[in-house]
mmCIF file of C-alpha atoms in Angstrom:
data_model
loop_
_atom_site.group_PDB
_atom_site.id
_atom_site.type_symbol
_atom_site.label_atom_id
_atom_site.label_comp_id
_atom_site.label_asym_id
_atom_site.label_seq_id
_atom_site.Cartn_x
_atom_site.Cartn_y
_atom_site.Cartn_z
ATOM 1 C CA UNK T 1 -6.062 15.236 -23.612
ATOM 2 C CA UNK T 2 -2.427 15.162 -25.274
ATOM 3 C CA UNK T 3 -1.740 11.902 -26.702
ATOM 4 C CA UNK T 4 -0.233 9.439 -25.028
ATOM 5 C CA UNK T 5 1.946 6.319 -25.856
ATOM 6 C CA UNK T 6 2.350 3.768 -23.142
ATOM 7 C CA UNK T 7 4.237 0.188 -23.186
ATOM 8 C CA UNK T 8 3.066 -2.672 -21.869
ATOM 9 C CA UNK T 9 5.520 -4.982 -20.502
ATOM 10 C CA UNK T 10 6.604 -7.693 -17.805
ATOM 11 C CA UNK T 11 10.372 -8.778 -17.936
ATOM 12 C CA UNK T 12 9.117 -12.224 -18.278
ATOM 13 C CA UNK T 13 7.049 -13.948 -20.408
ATOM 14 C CA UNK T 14 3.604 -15.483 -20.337
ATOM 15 C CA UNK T 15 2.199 -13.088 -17.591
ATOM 16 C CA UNK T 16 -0.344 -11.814 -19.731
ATOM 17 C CA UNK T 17 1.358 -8.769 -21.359
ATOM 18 C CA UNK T 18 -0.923 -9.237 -24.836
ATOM 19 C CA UNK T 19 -4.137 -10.369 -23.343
ATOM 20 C CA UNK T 20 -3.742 -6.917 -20.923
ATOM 21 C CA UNK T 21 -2.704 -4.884 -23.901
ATOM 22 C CA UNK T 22 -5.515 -6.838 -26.258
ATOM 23 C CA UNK T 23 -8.257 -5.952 -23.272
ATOM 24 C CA UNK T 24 -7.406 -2.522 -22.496
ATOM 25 C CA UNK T 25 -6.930 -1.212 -26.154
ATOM 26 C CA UNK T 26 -10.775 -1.881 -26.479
ATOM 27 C CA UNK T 27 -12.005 -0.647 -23.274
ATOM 28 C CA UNK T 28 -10.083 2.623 -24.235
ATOM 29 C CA UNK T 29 -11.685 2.554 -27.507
ATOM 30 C CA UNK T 30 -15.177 1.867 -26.264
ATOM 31 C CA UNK T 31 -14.541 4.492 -23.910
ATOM 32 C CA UNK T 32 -14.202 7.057 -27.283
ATOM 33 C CA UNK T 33 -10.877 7.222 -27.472
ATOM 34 C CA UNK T 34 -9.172 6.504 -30.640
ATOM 35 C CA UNK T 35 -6.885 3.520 -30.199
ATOM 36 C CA UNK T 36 -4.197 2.069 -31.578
ATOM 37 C CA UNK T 37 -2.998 -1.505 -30.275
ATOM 38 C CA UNK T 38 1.038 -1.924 -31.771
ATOM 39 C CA UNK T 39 2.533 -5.085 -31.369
ATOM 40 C CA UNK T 40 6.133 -4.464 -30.521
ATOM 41 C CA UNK T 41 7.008 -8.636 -30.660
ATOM 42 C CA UNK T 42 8.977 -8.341 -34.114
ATOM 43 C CA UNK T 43 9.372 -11.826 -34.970
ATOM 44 C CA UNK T 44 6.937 -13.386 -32.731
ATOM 45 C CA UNK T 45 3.556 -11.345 -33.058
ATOM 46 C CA UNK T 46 0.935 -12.119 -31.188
ATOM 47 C CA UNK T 47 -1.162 -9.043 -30.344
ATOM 48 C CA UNK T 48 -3.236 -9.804 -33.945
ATOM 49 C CA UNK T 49 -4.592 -13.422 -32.719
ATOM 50 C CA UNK T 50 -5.953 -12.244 -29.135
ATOM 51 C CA UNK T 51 -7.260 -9.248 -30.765
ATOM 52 C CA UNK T 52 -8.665 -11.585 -33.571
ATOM 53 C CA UNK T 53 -7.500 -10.119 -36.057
ATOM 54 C CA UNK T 54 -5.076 -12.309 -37.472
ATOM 55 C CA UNK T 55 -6.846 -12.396 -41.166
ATOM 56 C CA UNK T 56 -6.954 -8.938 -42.150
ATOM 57 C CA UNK T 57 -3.051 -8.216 -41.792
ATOM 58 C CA UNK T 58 -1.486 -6.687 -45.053
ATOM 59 C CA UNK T 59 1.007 -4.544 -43.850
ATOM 60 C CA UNK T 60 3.371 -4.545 -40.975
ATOM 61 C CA UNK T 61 5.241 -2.154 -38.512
ATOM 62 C CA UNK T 62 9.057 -3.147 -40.236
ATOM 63 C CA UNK T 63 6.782 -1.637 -43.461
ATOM 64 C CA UNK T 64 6.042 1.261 -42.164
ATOM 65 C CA UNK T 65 9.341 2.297 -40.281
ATOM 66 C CA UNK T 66 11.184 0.737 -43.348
ATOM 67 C CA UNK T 67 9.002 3.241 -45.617
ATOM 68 C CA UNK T 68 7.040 0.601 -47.615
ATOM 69 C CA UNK T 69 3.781 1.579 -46.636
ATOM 70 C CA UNK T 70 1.924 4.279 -44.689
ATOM 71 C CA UNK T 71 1.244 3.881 -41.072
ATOM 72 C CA UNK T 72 -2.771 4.309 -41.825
ATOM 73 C CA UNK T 73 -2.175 1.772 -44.505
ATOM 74 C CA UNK T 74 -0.960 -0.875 -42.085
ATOM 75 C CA UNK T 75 -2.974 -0.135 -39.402
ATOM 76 C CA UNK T 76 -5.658 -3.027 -38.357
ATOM 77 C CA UNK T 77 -9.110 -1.352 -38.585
ATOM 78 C CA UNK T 78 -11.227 -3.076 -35.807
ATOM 79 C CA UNK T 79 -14.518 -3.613 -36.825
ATOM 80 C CA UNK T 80 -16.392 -4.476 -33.963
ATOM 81 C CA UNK T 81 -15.104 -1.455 -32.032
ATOM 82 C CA UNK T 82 -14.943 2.023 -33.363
ATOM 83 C CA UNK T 83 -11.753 3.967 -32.486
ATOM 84 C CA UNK T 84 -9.788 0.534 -32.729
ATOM 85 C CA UNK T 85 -6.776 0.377 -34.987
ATOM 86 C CA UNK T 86 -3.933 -2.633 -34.554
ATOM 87 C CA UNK T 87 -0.644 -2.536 -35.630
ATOM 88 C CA UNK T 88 0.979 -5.911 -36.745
ATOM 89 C CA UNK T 89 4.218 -6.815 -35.719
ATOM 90 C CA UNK T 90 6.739 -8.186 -38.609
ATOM 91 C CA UNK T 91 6.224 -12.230 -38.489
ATOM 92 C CA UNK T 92 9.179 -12.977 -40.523
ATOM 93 C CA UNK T 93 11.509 -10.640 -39.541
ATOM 94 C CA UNK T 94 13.543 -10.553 -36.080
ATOM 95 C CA UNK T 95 14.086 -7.440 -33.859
ATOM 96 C CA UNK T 96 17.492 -6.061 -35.604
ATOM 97 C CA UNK T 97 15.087 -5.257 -38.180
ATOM 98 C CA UNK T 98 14.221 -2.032 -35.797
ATOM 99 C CA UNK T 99 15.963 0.921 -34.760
ATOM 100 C CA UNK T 100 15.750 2.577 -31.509
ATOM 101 C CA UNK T 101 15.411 6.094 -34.078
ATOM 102 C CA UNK T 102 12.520 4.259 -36.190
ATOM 103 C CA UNK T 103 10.845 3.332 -32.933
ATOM 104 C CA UNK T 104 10.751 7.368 -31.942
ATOM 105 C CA UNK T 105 9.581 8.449 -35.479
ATOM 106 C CA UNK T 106 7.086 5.772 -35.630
ATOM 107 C CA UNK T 107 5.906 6.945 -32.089
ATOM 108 C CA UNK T 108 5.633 10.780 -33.430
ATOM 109 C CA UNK T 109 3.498 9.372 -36.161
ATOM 110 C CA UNK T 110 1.418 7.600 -33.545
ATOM 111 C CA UNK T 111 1.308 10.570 -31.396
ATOM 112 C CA UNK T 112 -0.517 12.630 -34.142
ATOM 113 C CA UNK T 113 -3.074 9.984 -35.310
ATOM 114 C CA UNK T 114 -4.533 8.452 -32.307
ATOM 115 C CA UNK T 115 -5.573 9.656 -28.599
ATOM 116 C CA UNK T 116 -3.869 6.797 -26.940
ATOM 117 C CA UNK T 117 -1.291 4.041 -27.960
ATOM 118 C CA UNK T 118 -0.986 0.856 -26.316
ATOM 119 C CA UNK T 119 2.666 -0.476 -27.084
ATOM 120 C CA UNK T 120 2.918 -4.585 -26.419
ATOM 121 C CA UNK T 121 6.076 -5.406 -25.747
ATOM 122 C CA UNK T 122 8.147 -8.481 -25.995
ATOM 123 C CA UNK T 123 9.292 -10.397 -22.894
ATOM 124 C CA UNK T 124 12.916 -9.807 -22.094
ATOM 125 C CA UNK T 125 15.403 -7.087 -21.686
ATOM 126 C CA UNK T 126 16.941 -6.740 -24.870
ATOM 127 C CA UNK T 127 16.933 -4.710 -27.900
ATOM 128 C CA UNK T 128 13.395 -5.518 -28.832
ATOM 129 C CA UNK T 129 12.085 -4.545 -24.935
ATOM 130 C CA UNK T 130 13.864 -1.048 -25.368
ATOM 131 C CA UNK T 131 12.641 -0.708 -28.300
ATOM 132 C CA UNK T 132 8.954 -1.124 -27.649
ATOM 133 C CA UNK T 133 9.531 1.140 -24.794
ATOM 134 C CA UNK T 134 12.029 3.969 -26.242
ATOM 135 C CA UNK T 135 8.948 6.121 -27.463
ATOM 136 C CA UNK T 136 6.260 5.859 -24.903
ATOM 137 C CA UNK T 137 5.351 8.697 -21.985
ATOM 138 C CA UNK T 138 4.186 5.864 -19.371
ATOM 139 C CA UNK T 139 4.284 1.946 -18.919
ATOM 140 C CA UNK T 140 2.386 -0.768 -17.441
ATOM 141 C CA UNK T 141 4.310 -3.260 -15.828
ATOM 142 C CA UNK T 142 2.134 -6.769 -15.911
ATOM 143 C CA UNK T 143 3.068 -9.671 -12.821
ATOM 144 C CA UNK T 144 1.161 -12.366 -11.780
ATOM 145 C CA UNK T 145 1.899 -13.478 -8.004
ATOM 146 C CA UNK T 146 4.800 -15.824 -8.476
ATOM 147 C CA UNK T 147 8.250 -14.873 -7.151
ATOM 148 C CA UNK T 148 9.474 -15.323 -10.812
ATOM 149 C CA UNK T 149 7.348 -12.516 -12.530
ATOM 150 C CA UNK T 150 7.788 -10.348 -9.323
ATOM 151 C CA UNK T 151 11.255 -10.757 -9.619
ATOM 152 C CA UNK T 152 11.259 -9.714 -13.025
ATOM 153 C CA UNK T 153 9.054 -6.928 -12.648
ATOM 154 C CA UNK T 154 11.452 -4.896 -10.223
ATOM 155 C CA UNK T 155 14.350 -5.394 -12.940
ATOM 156 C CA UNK T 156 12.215 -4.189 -15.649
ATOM 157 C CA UNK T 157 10.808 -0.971 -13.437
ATOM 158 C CA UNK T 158 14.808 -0.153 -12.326
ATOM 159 C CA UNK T 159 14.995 -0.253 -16.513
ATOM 160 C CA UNK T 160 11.633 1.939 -17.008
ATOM 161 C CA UNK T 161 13.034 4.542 -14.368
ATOM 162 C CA UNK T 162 16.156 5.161 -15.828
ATOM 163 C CA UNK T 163 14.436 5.596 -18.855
ATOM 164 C CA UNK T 164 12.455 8.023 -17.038
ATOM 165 C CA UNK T 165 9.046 6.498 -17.834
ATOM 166 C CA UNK T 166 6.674 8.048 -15.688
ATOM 167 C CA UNK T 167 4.011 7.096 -14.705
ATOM 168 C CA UNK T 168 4.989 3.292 -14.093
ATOM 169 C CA UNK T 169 2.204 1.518 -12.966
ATOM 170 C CA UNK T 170 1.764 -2.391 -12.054
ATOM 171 C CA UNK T 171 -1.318 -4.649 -13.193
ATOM 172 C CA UNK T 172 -1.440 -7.348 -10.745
ATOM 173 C CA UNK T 173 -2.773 -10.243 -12.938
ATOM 174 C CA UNK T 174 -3.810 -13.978 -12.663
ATOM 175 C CA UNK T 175 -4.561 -12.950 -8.589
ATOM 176 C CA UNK T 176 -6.498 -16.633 -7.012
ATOM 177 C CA UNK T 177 -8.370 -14.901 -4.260
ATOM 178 C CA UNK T 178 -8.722 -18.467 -2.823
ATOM 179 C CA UNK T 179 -5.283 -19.004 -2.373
ATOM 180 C CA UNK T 180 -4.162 -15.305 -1.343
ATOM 181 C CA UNK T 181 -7.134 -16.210 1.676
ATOM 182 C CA UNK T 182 -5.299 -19.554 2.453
ATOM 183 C CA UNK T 183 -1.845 -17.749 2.697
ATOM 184 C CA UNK T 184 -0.827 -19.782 -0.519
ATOM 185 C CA UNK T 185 0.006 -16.912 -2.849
ATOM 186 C CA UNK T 186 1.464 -13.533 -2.302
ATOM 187 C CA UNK T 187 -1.090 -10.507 -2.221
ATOM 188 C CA UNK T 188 -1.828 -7.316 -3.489
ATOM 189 C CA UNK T 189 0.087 -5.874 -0.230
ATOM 190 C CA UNK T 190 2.382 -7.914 -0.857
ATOM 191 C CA UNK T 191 3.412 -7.265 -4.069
ATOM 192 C CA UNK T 192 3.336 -3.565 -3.733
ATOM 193 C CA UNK T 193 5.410 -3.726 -0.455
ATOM 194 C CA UNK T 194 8.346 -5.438 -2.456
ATOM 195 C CA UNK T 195 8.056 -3.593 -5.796
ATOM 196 C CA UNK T 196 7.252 -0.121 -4.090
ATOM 197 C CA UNK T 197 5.243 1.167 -7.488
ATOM 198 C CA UNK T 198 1.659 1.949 -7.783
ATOM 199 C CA UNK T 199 -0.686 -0.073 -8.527
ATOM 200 C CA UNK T 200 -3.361 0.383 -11.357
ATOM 201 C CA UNK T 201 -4.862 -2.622 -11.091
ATOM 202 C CA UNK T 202 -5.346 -6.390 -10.040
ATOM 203 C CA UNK T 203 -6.887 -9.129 -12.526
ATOM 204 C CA UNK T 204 -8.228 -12.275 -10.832
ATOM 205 C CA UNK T 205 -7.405 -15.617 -12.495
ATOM 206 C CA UNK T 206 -10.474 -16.251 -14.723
ATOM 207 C CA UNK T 207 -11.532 -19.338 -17.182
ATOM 208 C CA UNK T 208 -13.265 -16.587 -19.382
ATOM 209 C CA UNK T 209 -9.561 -15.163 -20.498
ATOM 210 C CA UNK T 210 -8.983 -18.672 -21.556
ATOM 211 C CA UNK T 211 -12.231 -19.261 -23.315
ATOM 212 C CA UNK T 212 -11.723 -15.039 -25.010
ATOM 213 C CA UNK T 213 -8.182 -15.506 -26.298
ATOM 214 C CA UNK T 214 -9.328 -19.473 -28.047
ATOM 215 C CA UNK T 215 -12.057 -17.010 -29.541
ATOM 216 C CA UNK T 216 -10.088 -13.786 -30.690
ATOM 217 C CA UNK T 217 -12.907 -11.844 -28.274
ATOM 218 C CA UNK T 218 -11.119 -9.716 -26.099
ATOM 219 C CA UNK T 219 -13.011 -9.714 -22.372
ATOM 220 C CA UNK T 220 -14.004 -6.127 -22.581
ATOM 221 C CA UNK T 221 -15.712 -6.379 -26.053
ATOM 222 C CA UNK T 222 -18.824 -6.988 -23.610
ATOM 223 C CA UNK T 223 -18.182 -9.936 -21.428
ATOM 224 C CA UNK T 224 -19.517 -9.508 -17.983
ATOM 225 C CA UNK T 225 -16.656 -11.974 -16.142
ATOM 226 C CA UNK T 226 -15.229 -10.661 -13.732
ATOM 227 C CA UNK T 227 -11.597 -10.427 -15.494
ATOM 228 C CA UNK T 228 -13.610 -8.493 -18.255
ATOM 229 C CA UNK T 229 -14.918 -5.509 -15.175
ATOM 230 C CA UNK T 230 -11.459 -5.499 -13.695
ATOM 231 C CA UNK T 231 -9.667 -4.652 -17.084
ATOM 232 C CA UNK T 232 -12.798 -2.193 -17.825
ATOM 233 C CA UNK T 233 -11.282 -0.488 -14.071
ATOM 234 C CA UNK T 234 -8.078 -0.420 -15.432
ATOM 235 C CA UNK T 235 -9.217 1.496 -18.652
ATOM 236 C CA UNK T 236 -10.963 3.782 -16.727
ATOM 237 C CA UNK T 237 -8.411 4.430 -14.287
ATOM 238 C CA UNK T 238 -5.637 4.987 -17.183
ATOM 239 C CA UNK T 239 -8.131 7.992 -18.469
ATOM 240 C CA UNK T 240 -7.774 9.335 -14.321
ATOM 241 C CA UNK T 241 -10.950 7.970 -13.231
ATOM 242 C CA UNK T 242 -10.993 7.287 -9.641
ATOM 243 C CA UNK T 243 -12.604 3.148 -9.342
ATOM 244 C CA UNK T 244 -12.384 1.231 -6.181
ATOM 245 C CA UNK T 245 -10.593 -2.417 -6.701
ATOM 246 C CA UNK T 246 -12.905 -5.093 -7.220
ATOM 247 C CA UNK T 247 -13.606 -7.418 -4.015
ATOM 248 C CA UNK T 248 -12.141 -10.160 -6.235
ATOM 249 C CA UNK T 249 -12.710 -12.464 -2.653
ATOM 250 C CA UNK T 250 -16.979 -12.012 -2.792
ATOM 251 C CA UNK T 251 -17.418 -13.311 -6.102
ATOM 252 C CA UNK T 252 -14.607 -16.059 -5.383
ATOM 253 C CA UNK T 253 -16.998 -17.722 -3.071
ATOM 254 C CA UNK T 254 -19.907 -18.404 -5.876
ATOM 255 C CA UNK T 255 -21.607 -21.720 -6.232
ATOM 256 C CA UNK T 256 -22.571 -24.242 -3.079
ATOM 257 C CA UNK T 257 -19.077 -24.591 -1.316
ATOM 258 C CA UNK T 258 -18.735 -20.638 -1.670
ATOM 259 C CA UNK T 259 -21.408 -20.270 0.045
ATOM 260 C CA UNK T 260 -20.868 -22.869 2.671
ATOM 261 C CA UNK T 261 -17.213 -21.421 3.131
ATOM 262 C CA UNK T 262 -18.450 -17.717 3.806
ATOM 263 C CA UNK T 263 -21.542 -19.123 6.191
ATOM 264 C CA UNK T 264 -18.785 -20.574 8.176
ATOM 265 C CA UNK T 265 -16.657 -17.662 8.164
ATOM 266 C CA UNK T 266 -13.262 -20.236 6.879
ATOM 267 C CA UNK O 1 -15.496 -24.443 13.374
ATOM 268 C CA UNK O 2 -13.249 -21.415 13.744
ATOM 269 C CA UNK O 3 -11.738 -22.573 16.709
ATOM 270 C CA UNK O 4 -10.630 -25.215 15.101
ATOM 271 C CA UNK O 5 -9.421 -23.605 12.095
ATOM 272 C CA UNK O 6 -6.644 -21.357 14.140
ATOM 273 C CA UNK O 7 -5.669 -24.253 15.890
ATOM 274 C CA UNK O 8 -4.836 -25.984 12.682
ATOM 275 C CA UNK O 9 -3.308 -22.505 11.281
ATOM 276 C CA UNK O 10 -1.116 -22.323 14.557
ATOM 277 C CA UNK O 11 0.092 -26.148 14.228
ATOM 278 C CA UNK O 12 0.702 -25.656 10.622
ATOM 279 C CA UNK O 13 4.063 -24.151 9.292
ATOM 280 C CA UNK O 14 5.009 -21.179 7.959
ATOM 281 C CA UNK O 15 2.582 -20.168 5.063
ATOM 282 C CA UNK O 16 4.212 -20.681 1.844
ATOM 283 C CA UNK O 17 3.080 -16.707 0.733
ATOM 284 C CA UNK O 18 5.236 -15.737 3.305
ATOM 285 C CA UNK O 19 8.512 -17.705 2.450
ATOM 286 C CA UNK O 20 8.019 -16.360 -1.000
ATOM 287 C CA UNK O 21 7.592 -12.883 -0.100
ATOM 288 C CA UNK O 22 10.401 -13.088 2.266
ATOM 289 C CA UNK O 23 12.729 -15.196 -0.307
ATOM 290 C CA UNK O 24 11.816 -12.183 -3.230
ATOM 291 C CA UNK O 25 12.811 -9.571 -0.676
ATOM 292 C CA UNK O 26 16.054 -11.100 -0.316
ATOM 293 C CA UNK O 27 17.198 -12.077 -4.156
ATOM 294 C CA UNK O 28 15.733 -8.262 -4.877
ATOM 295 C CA UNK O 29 17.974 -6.555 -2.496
ATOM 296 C CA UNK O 30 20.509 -8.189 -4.041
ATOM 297 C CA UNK O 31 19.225 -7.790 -7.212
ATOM 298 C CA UNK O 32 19.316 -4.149 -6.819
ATOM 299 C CA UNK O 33 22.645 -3.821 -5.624
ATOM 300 C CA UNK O 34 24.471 -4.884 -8.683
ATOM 301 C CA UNK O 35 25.803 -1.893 -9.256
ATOM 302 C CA UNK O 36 28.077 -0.560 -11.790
ATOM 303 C CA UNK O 37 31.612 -1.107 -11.598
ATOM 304 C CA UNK O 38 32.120 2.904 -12.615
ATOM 305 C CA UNK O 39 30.002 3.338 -9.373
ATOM 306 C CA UNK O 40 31.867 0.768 -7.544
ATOM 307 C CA UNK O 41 34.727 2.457 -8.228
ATOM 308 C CA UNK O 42 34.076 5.948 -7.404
ATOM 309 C CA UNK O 43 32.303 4.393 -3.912
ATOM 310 C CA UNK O 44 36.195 3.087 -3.436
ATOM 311 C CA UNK O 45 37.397 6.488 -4.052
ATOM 312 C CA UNK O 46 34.989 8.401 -1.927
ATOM 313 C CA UNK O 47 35.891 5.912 0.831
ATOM 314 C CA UNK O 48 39.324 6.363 0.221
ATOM 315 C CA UNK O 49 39.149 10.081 0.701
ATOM 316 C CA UNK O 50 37.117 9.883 3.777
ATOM 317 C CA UNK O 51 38.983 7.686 5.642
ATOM 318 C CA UNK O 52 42.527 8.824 4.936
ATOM 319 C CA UNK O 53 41.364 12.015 6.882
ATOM 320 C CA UNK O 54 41.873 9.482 9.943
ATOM 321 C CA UNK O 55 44.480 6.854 8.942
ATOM 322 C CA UNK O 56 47.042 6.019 6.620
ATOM 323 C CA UNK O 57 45.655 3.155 4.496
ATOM 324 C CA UNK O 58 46.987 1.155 2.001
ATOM 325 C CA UNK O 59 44.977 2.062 -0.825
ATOM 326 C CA UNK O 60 46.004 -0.703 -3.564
ATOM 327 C CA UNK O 61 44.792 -3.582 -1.180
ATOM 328 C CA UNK O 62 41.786 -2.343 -0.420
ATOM 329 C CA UNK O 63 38.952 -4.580 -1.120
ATOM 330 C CA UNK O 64 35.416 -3.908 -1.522
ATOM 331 C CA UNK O 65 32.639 -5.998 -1.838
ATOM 332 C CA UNK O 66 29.065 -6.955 -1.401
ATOM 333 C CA UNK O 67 28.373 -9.767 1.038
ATOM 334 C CA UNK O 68 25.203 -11.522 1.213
ATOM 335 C CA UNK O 69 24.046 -13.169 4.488
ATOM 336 C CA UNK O 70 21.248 -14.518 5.519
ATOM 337 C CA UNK O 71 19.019 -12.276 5.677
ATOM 338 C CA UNK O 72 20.438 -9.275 4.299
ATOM 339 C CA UNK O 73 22.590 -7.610 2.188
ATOM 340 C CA UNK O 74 26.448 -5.963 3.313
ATOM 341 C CA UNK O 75 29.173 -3.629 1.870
ATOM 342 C CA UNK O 76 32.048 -5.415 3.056
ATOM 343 C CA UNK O 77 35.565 -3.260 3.273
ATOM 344 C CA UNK O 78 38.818 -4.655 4.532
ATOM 345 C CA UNK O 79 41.145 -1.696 4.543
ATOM 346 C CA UNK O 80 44.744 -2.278 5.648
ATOM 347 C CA UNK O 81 45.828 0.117 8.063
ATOM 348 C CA UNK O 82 49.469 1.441 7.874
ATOM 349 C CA UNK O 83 49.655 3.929 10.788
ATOM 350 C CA UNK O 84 46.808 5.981 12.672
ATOM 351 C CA UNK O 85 46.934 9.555 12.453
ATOM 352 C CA UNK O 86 47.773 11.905 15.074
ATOM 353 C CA UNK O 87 45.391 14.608 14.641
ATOM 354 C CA UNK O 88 42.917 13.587 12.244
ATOM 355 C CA UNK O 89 43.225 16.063 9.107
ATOM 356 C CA UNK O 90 39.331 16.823 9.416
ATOM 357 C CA UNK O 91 37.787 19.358 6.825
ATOM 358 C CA UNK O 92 35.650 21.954 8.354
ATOM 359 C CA UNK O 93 31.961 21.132 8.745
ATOM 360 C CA UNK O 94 30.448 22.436 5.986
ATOM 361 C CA UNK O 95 28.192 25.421 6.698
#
């Protein structure tokens, strides 16, 4: 396989851009694949906490493209996953301290050291959003089911396609199969319908992200939630394997009332 | 039991999904129509051409807009028209 480089991004923030990004960087790396996991927030990292890593940052990405270290210097080895490698964002410095032309070298660099890099990129559509995004192949475009994020999404996929991105593909995440059932929140169908891109995968709303990202334990480090299988599908898909969505709605109805709620067919 | 529970569905009002999905069709259409003024501009030239085949317009008072209404999205053109052509100055069809 040719390396690859692909951004992760939303438009807006708080859709789950890092805790996607966090959770597929290890699936990829428990799959064998040697990972790196680059925090393109300059100024506001993140990436390092949900990862848990947080304590065993030296160097930084503005110290690598600025020259003051090497890149396997600064990168994060993860030590509860072989193949894992993060790269910190800059906490004290702001996006101008990036070039568009450092992004693209620092992507070249990436290209030759690791089989797949996950780029986390920060919310907006600025500077530091084209520059997370300047040197990767593909992207993943996060939304959850509100009209906000979906909104947001199309803007930032017009932006990916002119940047010729390809493929672009859309994680549906924080999906309450409850609520899609009741005709309270849009659907998968939906959301494709409107934002006409493909789909790669669809993340159910689950306590255990919560209860993962207060821990620095990504999902897919071995947790069997549900969340954790459906961003294990979306790892597997991203190396080409063909998985069948989850039926997010059967293990919605767990517990007494689930139960109750499917024996009466409501 | 589900007798009951289509009645209720039928009483009840639009579902909210819906009025989302059809309120994010609606901002996106007009989301994706904010063009460039460069392309705004050659659209008013391209028009221009096309329909002074036919008429004699007055090309400086031309205006050209988007429109939104309720439910969709217009190009909006009010050309004034100085005199109608006799024989329209058509280009052959091209081949």
């Amino acid at each position: 396989m040719d390396p690859r480089i692909i951004v992760v991004t939303s438009g807006k923030g708080g859709v789950g851009k890092t805790t996607t990004t966090a959770n597929l960087a290890v699936a990829l790396a428990k799959a064998g694949y040697k990972t790196a996991a680059v925090d393109g927030d300059i100024g506001l990292r993140n990436l390092d906490v949900v990862l848990g890593l947080e304590n065993r940052i030296v160097f930084n990405l503005v110290d690598v493209v600025e020259g003051a270290c090497k890149l396997q210097k600064a990168m994060v080895r993860d030590k509860r996953v072989e193949n894992l490698f993060l790269l910190p964002a800059a906490q004290t410095r702001t996006k101008d301290a990036v070039s568009p032309d450092q992004m693209l070298k620092l992507c070249d660099e990436l290209r030759e050291n690791f089989d797949i890099t996950l780029i986390d990129s920060p919310a907006g559509i600025e500077q530091g959003f084209r520059n997370a995004a300047i040197g990767a192949d593909e992207a993943i475009v996060v939304t959850t089911p509100e009209v906000s994020a979906v909104r947001d999404a199309d803007r930032i996929i017009g932006m990916l396609e002119s940047m010729s991105k390809s493929p672009i593909r859309l994680v549906l995440n924080r999906l309450r199969p409850a609520m899609v059932k009741s005709g309270d929140m849009i659907d998968v169908k939906d959301v494709l319908d409107i934002l006409a891109i493909d789909l790669i995968g669809v993340i159910p709303d689950d306590t255990a992200v919560v209860i993962s990202t207060n821990k620095g334990e990504p999902l897919t480090l071995g947790d069997e939630s549900i969340a954790a299988r459906a961003f294990s599908n979306v790892a597997r898909r991203i190396l080409g394997e063909e998985v069948p969505l989850l039926d997010l709605e059967a293990s919605d109805q767990k517990g007494f009332f689930g139960f109750l709620r499917k024996a009466l067919g409501l | 039991m589900n007798f009951l529970a289509r009645l209720f569905q039928m009483i009840k009002k639009e579902k909210s999904k819906d009025t989302a999905k059809k309120r994010l069709q609606l901002v996106l259409i007009h989301d994706r129509t904010d063009i460039s003024p460069e392309m705004m501009e050659n659209l008013r030239k391209d028009l221009i051409g096309v329909i002074s085949n036919y008429l004699d317009i007055e090309e400086d008072k031309i205006e050209l807009d988007f429109s939104k209404e309720e439910r969709s999205v217009a190009l909006v053109a009010n050309i004034p028209v100085k005199n109608v052509k006799r024989r329209a100055e058509r280009r052959a069809e091209p081949a």
